[in-house]
GROMACS .gro file of C-alpha atoms in nm:
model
  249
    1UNK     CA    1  -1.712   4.579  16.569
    2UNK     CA    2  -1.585   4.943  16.569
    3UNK     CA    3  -1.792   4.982  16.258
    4UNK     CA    4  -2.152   5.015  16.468
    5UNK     CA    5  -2.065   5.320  16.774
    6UNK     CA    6  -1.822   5.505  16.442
    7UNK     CA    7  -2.164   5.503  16.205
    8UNK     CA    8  -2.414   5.648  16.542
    9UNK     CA    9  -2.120   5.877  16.598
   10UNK     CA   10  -2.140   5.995  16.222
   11UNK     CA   11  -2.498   6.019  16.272
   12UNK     CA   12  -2.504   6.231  16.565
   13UNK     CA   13  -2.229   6.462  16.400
   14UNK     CA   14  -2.423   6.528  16.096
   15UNK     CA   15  -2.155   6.308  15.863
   16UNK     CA   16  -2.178   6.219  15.501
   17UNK     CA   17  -1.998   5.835  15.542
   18UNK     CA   18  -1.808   5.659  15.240
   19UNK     CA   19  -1.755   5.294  15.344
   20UNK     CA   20  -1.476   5.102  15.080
   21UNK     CA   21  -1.542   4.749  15.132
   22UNK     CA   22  -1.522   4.405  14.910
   23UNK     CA   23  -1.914   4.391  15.041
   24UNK     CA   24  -1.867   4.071  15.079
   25UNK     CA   25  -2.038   4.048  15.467
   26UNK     CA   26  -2.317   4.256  15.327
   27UNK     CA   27  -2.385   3.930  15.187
   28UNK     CA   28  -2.503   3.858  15.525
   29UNK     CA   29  -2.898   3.920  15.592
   30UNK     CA   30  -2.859   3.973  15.931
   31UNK     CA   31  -2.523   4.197  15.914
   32UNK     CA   32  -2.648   4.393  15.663
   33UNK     CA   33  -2.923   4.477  15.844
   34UNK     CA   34  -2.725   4.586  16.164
   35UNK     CA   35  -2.536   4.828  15.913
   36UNK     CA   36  -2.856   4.969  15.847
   37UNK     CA   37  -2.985   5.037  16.180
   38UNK     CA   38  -2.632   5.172  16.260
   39UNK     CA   39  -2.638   5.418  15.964
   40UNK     CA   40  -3.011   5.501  16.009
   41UNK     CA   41  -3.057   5.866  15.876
   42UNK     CA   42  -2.644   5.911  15.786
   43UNK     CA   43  -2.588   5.983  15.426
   44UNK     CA   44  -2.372   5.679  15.271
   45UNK     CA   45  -2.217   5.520  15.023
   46UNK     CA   46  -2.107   5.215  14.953
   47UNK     CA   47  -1.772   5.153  14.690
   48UNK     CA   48  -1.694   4.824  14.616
   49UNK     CA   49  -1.321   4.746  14.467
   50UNK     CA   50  -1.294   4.463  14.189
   51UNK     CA   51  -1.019   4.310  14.047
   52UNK     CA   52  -1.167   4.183  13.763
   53UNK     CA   53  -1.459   4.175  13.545
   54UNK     CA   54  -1.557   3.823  13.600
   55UNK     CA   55  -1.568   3.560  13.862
   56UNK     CA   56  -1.257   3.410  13.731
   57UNK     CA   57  -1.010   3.702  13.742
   58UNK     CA   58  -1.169   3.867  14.030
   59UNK     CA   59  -1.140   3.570  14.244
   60UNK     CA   60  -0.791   3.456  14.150
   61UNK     CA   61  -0.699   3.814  14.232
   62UNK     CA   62  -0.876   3.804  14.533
   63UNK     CA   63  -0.741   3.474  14.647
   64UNK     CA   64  -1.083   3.404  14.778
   65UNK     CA   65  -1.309   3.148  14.557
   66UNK     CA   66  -1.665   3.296  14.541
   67UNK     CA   67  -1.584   3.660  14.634
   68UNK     CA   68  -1.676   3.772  14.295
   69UNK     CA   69  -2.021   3.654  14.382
   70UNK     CA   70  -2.045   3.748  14.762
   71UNK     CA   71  -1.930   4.072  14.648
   72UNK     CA   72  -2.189   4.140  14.342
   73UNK     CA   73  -2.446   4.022  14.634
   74UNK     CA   74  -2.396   4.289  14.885
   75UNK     CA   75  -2.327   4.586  14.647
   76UNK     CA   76  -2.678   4.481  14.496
   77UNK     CA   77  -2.838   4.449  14.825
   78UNK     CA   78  -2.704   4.752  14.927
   79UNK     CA   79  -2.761   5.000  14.645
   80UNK     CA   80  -3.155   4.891  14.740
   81UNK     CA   81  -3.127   5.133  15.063
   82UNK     CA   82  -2.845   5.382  14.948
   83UNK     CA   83  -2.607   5.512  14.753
   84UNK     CA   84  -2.356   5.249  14.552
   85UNK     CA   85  -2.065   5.255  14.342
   86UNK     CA   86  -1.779   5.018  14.241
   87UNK     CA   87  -1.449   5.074  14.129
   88UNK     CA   88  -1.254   4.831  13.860
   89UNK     CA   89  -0.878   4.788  13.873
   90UNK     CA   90  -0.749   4.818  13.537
   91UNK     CA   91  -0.540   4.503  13.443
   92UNK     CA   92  -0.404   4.326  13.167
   93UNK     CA   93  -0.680   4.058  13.184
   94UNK     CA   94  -0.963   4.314  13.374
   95UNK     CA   95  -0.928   4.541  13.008
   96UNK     CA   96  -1.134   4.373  12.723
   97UNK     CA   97  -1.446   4.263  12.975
   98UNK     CA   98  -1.479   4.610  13.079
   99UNK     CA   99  -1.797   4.771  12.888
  100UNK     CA  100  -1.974   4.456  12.927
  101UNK     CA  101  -1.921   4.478  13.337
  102UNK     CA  102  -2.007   4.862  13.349
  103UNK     CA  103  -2.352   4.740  13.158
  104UNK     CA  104  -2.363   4.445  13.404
  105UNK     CA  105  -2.316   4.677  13.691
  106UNK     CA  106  -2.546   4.946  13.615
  107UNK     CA  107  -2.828   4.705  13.629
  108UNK     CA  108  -2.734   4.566  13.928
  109UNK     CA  109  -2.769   4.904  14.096
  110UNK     CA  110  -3.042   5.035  13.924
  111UNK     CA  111  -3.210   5.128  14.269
  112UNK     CA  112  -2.898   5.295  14.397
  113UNK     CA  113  -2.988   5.693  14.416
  114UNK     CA  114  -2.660   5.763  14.313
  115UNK     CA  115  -2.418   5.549  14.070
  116UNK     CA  116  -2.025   5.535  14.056
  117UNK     CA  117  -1.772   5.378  13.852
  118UNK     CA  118  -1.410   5.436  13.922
  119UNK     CA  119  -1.164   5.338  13.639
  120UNK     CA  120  -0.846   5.244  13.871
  121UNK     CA  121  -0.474   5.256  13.823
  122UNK     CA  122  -0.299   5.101  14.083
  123UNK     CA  123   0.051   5.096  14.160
  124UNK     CA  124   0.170   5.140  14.474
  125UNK     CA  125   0.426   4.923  14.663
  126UNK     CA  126   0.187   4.652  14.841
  127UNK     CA  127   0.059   4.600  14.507
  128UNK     CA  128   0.348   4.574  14.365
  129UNK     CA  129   0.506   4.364  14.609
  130UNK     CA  130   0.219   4.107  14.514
  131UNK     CA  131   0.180   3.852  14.214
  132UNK     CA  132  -0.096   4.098  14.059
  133UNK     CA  133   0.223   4.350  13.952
  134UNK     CA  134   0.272   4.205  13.616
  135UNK     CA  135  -0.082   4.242  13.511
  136UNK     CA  136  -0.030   4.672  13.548
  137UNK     CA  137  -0.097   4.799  13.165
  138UNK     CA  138   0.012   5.088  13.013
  139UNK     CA  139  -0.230   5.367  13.023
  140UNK     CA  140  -0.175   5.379  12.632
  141UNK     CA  141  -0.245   5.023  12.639
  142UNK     CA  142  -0.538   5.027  12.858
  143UNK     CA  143  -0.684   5.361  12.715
  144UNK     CA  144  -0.958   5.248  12.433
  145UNK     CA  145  -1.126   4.975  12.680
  146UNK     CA  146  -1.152   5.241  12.923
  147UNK     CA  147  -1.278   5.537  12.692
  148UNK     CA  148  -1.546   5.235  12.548
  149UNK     CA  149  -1.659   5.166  12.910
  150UNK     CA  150  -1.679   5.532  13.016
  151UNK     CA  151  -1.951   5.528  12.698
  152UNK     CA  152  -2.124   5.281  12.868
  153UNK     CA  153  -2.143   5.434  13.182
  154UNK     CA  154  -2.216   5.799  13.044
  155UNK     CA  155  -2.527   5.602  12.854
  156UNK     CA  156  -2.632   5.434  13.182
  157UNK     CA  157  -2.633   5.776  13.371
  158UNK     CA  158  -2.366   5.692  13.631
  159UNK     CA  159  -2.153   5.896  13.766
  160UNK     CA  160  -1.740   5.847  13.655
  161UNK     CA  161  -1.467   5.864  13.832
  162UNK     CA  162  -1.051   5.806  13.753
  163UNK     CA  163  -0.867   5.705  14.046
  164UNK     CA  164  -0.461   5.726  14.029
  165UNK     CA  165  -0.464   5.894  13.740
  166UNK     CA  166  -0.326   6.252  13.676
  167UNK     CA  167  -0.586   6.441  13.465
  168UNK     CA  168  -0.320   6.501  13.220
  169UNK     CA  169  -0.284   6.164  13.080
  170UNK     CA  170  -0.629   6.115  13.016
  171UNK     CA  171  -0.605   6.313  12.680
  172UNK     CA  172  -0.945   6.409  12.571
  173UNK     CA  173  -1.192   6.185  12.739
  174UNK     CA  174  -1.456   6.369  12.804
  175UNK     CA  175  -1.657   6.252  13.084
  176UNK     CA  176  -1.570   6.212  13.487
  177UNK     CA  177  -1.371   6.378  13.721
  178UNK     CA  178  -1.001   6.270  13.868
  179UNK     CA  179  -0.861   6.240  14.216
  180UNK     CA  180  -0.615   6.521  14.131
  181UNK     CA  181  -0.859   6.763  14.112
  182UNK     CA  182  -0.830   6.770  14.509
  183UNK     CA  183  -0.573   6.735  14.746
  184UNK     CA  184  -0.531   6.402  14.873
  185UNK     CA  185  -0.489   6.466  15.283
  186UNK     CA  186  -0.650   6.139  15.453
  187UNK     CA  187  -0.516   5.989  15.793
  188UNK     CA  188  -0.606   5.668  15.933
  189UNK     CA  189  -0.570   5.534  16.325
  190UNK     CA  190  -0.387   5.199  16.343
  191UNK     CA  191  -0.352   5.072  16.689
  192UNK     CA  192  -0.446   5.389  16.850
  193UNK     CA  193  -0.246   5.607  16.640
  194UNK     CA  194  -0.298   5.918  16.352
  195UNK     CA  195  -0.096   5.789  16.034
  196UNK     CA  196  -0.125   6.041  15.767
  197UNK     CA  197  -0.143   5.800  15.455
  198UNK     CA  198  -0.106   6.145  15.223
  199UNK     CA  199   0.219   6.231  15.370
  200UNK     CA  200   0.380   5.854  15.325
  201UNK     CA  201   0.225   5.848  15.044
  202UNK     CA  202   0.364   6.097  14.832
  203UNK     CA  203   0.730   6.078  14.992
  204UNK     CA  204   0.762   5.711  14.888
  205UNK     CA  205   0.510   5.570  14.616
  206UNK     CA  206   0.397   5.902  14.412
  207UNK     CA  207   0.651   6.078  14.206
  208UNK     CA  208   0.663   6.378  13.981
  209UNK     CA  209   0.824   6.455  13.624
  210UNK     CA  210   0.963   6.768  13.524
  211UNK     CA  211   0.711   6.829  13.316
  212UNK     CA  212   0.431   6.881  13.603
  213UNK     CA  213   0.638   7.223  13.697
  214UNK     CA  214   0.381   7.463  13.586
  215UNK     CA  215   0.091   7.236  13.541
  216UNK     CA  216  -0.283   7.371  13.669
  217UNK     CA  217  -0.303   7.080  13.888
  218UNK     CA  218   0.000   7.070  14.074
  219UNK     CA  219  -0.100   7.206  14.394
  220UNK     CA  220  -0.318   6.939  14.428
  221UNK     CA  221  -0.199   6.610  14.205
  222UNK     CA  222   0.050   6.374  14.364
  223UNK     CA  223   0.191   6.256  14.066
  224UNK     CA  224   0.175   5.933  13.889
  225UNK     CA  225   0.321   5.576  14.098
  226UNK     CA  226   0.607   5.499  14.110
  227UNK     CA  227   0.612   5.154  14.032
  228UNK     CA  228   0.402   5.293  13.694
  229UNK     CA  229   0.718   5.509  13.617
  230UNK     CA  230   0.950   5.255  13.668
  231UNK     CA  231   0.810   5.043  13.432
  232UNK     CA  232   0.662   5.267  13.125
  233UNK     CA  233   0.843   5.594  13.185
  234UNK     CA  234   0.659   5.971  13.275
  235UNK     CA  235   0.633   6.114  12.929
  236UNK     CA  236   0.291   6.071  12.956
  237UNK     CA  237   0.283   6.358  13.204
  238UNK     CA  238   0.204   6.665  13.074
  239UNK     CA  239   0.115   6.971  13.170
  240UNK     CA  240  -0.258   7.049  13.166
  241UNK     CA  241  -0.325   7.488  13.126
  242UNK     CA  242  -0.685   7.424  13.133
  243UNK     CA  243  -0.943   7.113  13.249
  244UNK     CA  244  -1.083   6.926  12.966
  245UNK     CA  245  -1.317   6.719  13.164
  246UNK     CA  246  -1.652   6.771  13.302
  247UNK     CA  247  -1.746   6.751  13.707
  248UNK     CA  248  -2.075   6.631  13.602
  249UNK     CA  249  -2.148   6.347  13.447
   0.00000   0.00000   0.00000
């Protein structure tokens, strides 16, 4: 319900909204709708996390039968009024169906003004804490399905984006931009307080190897997780002395 009076408020403050939802309620004629009136003359964008890159692994994942669909359902509904993206956690099982679902998905928001796809690495402690922590590849591993997607999606015009990883172990892909290119300072209210997620963040589930001393991006990078590190090491960390990727895509 807080959703409604925080988009007017956006409006009236000139905002540029990003709203990170499974889109599932979006599903919803009548919600969506609401949304829209809500958001009427706001900038936004919609991103839309998946777990997988079929109906199968997405809703296992999920826990939720049918969320796959409910979820494809809203994204598409919504890229029809604004901007859309969707971002794909990189798993074990997620890896080989993942330049057929970037083609998949950049149909489905063909009327989206704007399209994203986030390649994600995930590995902090609540995911790791769950059954999905097993199914964490190795970049190395994980590295060819993702440079054969990012084709796809450089073909299709969207826009690319690599979430949780440092730009230094992306080697020399050539497309996108990374989340370490800026400082990651976001705070959230929970139960009427400021928790700044950046701070707890880096202090417990980010960590740093030797080699990022000197590094162009270290002012700004968190690190790599720590549950990645744990499990396949930091040596591939190292120091970037100039950006090999593109802003644009």
């Amino acid at each position: 319900p807080e959703l409604f009076p925080g988009l007017r408020m956006a409006g009236q403050l000139g905002c540029h909204v990003d709203i990170y939802s499974n889109a599932k309620a979006l599903a919803d004629p009548g919600l969506f709708s609401r949304v829209r009136r809500a958001g009427e003359g706001l900038r936004m964008r919609l991103l839309v996390p998946f777990f997988g890159t079929d109906k199968a692994g997405h809703d296992r994942a999920a826990r939720c039968p049918g969320a796959f669909v409910q979820s494809l359902v809203g994204l598409t509904r919504w890229s029809k009024y604004g901007e859309a993206g969707l971002g794909v956690y990189l798993t074990r099982s997620s890896l080989r169906g993942l330049p057929g679902f970037v083609r998949t998905a950049a149909g489905l928001l063909d009327g989206s003004r704007e399209r994203v796809i986030q390649f994600i690495l995930r590995g902090g402690s609540g995911w790791c804490r769950s059954s999905r922590a097993g199914e964490l590849p190795s970049w190395k591993a994980a590295m060819p399905h993702v440079r054969e997607a990012a084709a796809v999606a450089r073909e299709e015009g969207m826009r690319i984006e690599y979430v949780g990883l440092p730009e230094c172990m992306l080697g020399s892909f050539p497309w996108g931009g990374v989340d370490s290119w800026r400082r990651f300072d976001i705070s959230v209210v929970e139960d009427g307080t400021v928790r700044n997620v950046a701070k707890s963040r880096s202090a417990s589930e980010k960590v740093k190897a030797d080699a990022c001393r000197g590094c162009m991006a270290e002012g700004t990078c968190e690190g790599l997780w720590r549950s990645y590190v744990d499990r396949y090491g930091d040596e591939e960390m190292i120091p970037v002395e100039k950006s090999i990727l593109c802003a644009e895509t």
